[in-house]
Tab-separated table of C-alpha atoms in Angstrom:
chain	number	residue	atom	x	y	z
A	19	MET	CA	0.000	0.000	0.000
A	20	SER	CA	1.377	3.411	-0.969
A	21	ASP	CA	1.874	6.305	1.459
A	22	TRP	CA	-1.078	8.252	0.102
A	23	GLN	CA	-3.367	5.250	0.491
A	24	ILE	CA	-2.294	4.782	4.112
A	25	LEU	CA	-2.952	8.443	4.878
A	26	SER	CA	-6.255	8.303	3.014
A	27	LEU	CA	-7.397	5.547	5.366
A	28	GLN	CA	-6.454	7.793	8.287
A	29	VAL	CA	-8.609	10.574	6.823
A	30	ARG	CA	-11.565	8.228	6.436
A	31	SER	CA	-11.162	6.867	9.978
A	32	ARG	CA	-11.027	10.362	11.469
A	33	LEU	CA	-14.042	11.513	9.489
A	34	LEU	CA	-16.188	8.542	10.455
A	35	ALA	CA	-15.371	9.242	14.111
A	36	ALA	CA	-15.995	12.989	13.789
A	37	ASP	CA	-18.955	14.990	15.046
A	38	ALA	CA	-21.442	15.897	12.316
A	39	GLY	CA	-20.506	19.578	12.568
A	40	THR	CA	-16.831	18.901	11.877
A	41	ALA	CA	-17.739	16.517	9.065
A	42	VAL	CA	-19.906	19.145	7.354
A	43	ALA	CA	-17.179	21.772	7.656
A	44	PHE	CA	-14.604	19.379	6.193
A	45	ALA	CA	-16.971	18.484	3.357
A	46	ALA	CA	-17.597	22.145	2.547
A	47	ILE	CA	-13.877	22.987	2.587
A	48	THR	CA	-12.925	20.050	0.377
A	49	ALA	CA	-15.807	20.555	-2.058
A	50	GLU	CA	-14.880	24.239	-2.294
A	51	ARG	CA	-11.331	23.367	-3.319
A	52	LEU	CA	-12.669	21.030	-5.998
A	53	MET	CA	-14.966	23.736	-7.334
A	54	ARG	CA	-12.069	26.178	-7.565
A	55	LEU	CA	-9.841	23.645	-9.337
A	56	ASP	CA	-12.615	22.369	-11.622
A	57	PRO	CA	-10.949	21.655	-15.012
A	58	GLN	CA	-14.160	21.104	-16.974
A	59	GLY	CA	-16.659	23.709	-15.852
A	60	LEU	CA	-19.656	21.576	-16.820
A	61	PRO	CA	-23.017	23.394	-16.709
A	62	PHE	CA	-24.487	21.079	-14.076
A	63	THR	CA	-21.416	21.461	-11.854
A	64	ARG	CA	-21.601	25.254	-12.125
A	65	SER	CA	-25.304	25.105	-11.274
A	66	LEU	CA	-24.411	23.595	-7.873
A	67	ARG	CA	-22.451	26.674	-6.765
A	68	PRO	CA	-25.481	28.077	-4.876
A	69	LEU	CA	-25.983	24.723	-3.138
A	70	LEU	CA	-22.397	24.699	-1.891
A	71	ASP	CA	-22.825	28.288	-0.704
A	72	LEU	CA	-25.816	27.103	1.327
A	73	VAL	CA	-23.703	24.331	2.860
A	74	TRP	CA	-21.136	26.950	3.883
A	75	ARG	CA	-23.863	28.941	5.615
A	76	ALA	CA	-25.178	25.805	7.310
A	77	ALA	CA	-21.722	24.769	8.494
A	78	ALA	CA	-21.328	28.179	10.133
A	79	GLY	CA	-24.612	27.885	12.029
A	80	ASP	CA	-27.269	29.372	9.743
A	81	GLN	CA	-30.283	27.123	10.276
A	82	THR	CA	-32.271	28.890	7.556
A	83	ALA	CA	-30.093	27.035	5.028
A	84	PHE	CA	-31.663	23.690	5.929
A	85	LYS	CA	-34.882	24.030	3.912
A	86	PRO	CA	-33.290	25.289	0.652
A	87	ILE	CA	-30.651	22.557	0.882
A	88	ALA	CA	-33.401	19.956	1.277
A	89	VAL	CA	-35.355	21.466	-1.629
A	90	THR	CA	-32.297	21.569	-3.903
A	91	LEU	CA	-31.418	17.955	-3.164
A	92	GLY	CA	-35.038	16.982	-3.784
A	93	GLU	CA	-34.892	18.703	-7.168
A	94	PHE	CA	-31.693	16.832	-7.956
A	95	TYR	CA	-33.278	13.482	-7.075
A	96	ARG	CA	-36.142	14.254	-9.455
A	97	SER	CA	-33.870	15.454	-12.259
A	98	GLU	CA	-32.358	13.548	-15.175
A	99	TYR	CA	-28.969	13.775	-13.465
A	100	CYS	CA	-30.048	11.309	-10.769
A	101	HIS	CA	-30.416	8.071	-12.701
A	102	ASN	CA	-29.489	4.396	-12.830
A	103	ASP	CA	-28.941	4.269	-16.588
A	104	ARG	CA	-25.162	3.981	-16.266
A	105	GLN	CA	-23.579	5.366	-19.438
A	106	ASP	CA	-26.961	5.944	-21.077
A	107	GLY	CA	-27.863	8.867	-18.801
A	108	PRO	CA	-26.322	12.305	-18.259
A	109	ASP	CA	-23.011	11.886	-16.451
A	110	ASP	CA	-22.516	15.473	-15.235
A	111	ALA	CA	-23.537	14.509	-11.690
A	112	ASP	CA	-20.571	12.133	-11.636
A	113	ASP	CA	-18.185	15.035	-12.243
A	114	ASP	CA	-16.011	15.105	-9.115
A	115	PRO	CA	-16.739	18.724	-8.047
A	116	ALA	CA	-20.471	18.178	-8.630
A	117	ALA	CA	-20.504	14.933	-6.668
A	118	ALA	CA	-18.519	16.562	-3.854
A	119	ALA	CA	-21.000	19.437	-3.565
A	120	LEU	CA	-23.927	17.001	-3.488
A	121	PHE	CA	-22.240	14.820	-0.855
A	122	ALA	CA	-21.469	17.912	1.244
A	123	ALA	CA	-25.154	18.865	1.149
A	124	LYS	CA	-26.173	15.326	2.116
A	125	CYS	CA	-23.637	15.381	4.954
A	126	TYR	CA	-25.368	18.422	6.412
A	127	LEU	CA	-28.935	17.343	5.725
A	128	HIS	CA	-28.538	13.870	7.226
A	129	GLY	CA	-25.806	14.619	9.773
A	130	GLU	CA	-23.828	11.590	8.570
A	131	PRO	CA	-19.995	11.874	8.465
A	132	VAL	CA	-19.800	9.068	5.885
A	133	PHE	CA	-20.819	11.632	3.245
A	134	ALA	CA	-17.766	13.712	4.181
A	135	ALA	CA	-15.656	10.598	3.593
A	136	HIS	CA	-17.224	10.382	0.134
A	137	VAL	CA	-16.170	14.001	-0.482
A	138	ALA	CA	-12.606	13.102	0.513
A	139	GLY	CA	-12.689	10.203	-1.937
A	140	ARG	CA	-13.929	12.469	-4.715
A	141	ALA	CA	-11.002	14.798	-4.064
A	142	ILE	CA	-8.671	11.840	-4.662
A	143	ASP	CA	-10.538	10.990	-7.860
A	144	ALA	CA	-10.229	14.611	-8.981
A	145	VAL	CA	-6.442	14.522	-8.558
A	146	GLU	CA	-6.258	11.373	-10.652
A	147	TYR	CA	-8.382	13.009	-13.355
A	148	ARG	CA	-6.231	16.162	-13.403
A	149	MET	CA	-3.115	14.006	-13.648
A	150	GLU	CA	-4.687	12.116	-16.539
A	151	LEU	CA	-5.291	15.406	-18.337
A	152	ALA	CA	-1.730	16.519	-17.577
A	153	SER	CA	-0.343	13.258	-18.973
A	154	GLU	CA	-2.254	13.750	-22.219
A	155	ASP	CA	-0.656	17.170	-22.711
A	156	TYR	CA	2.801	16.208	-21.422
A	157	THR	CA	5.646	15.761	-23.909
A	158	GLY	CA	8.587	15.237	-21.521
A	159	ALA	CA	10.652	12.069	-21.145
A	160	GLU	CA	9.650	11.348	-17.532
A	161	PRO	CA	6.072	10.271	-16.712
A	162	VAL	CA	3.839	12.583	-14.714
A	163	ASN	CA	4.203	11.717	-11.010
A	164	SER	CA	0.622	11.302	-9.839
A	165	GLY	CA	1.755	9.725	-6.549
A	166	ALA	CA	3.200	13.021	-5.330
A	167	GLU	CA	-0.024	14.863	-6.143
A	168	LEU	CA	-2.157	12.243	-4.419
A	169	LEU	CA	0.061	12.411	-1.352
A	170	ALA	CA	-0.252	16.193	-1.321
A	171	GLU	CA	-4.041	15.912	-1.445
A	172	VAL	CA	-4.373	13.521	1.489
A	173	ARG	CA	-1.888	15.582	3.500
A	174	GLN	CA	-4.073	18.599	2.816
A	175	GLN	CA	-7.109	16.708	4.044
A	176	LEU	CA	-5.321	15.737	7.254
A	177	ALA	CA	-4.160	19.327	7.697
A	178	ASP	CA	-7.764	20.503	7.298
A	179	LEU	CA	-8.940	18.072	9.966
A	180	ASP	CA	-6.173	19.299	12.278
A	181	ALA	CA	-7.191	22.904	11.617
A	182	LEU	CA	-10.842	22.119	12.395
A	183	ALA	CA	-10.079	20.280	15.651
A	184	PRO	CA	-9.895	23.403	17.881
A	185	TYR	CA	-13.358	24.440	16.630
A	186	ALA	CA	-15.046	21.057	17.130
A	187	ALA	CA	-17.308	22.265	19.957
A	188	LYS	CA	-18.363	25.376	18.053
A	189	LEU	CA	-19.019	23.356	14.888
A	190	SER	CA	-21.122	20.917	16.883
A	191	SER	CA	-23.183	23.806	18.262
A	192	ALA	CA	-23.480	25.306	14.772
A	193	ARG	CA	-25.697	22.446	13.703
A	194	PHE	CA	-28.347	23.776	16.086
A	195	GLY	CA	-27.840	27.418	15.121
A	196	LEU	CA	-25.526	30.246	16.126
A	197	ARG	CA	-25.964	34.001	16.487
A	198	VAL	CA	-25.263	36.015	13.354
A	199	ASP	CA	-22.035	37.459	14.777
A	200	GLU	CA	-20.819	33.957	15.662
A	201	GLN	CA	-21.721	32.736	12.186
A	202	LYS	CA	-19.605	35.447	10.592
A	203	ARG	CA	-16.596	34.633	12.769
A	204	LEU	CA	-16.871	30.895	12.140
A	205	LEU	CA	-17.350	31.411	8.406
A	206	ALA	CA	-14.184	33.514	8.318
A	207	VAL	CA	-12.244	30.782	10.108
A	208	LEU	CA	-13.475	28.118	7.686
A	209	GLY	CA	-12.656	30.335	4.713
A	210	GLU	CA	-9.078	30.711	5.922
A	211	ILE	CA	-8.702	26.937	6.106
A	212	VAL	CA	-9.648	26.638	2.420
A	213	THR	CA	-6.683	28.796	1.428
A	214	ALA	CA	-4.208	27.285	3.917
A	215	PRO	CA	-1.600	24.997	2.311
A	216	ALA	CA	-0.761	21.710	3.970
A	217	ALA	CA	2.649	21.046	5.501
A	218	LEU	CA	5.037	19.406	3.031
A	219	SER	CA	6.331	16.844	5.483
A	220	GLU	CA	4.884	14.532	8.084
């Protein structure tokens, strides 16, 4: 088993043991990174930007986000993008940033950390896809090193979990609503984590 796979298992284990509030925050942070790095910009993926914004608000303690998140997910379930036709149906919902945003919303709506673990997995898939695109355009003699990129991704995920740890109690309370001033402060903290690079070494 490679280093990135070992660390990925650590991420999953920590997420499954996490409080729902921490799991939602992690899911929002990771899905946000995928949205910003999105190499395809598919229409359906772009249409989920408002949903992810709602998840951000929910993670920070805005309970009014619950109903529109539920409505948006309900609309998705009724749409052509939610199907069991395999390759015969629209595949936009299987785009990694789109799937991550949907899993983040489900993580909040159901309070189940397993959906945050799905977001983490989609981030791994997204790295592999970006490396595939890079390989197609690469003309050098040495192959593209996807292992280093995968390792960087899982280290980032662990760094995000470490950064969220001091706010675990506040994130847990956020699920039941926070004052507007507390929401703003927590949202600022979460936003800073999105832009924080992971340490390069263990």
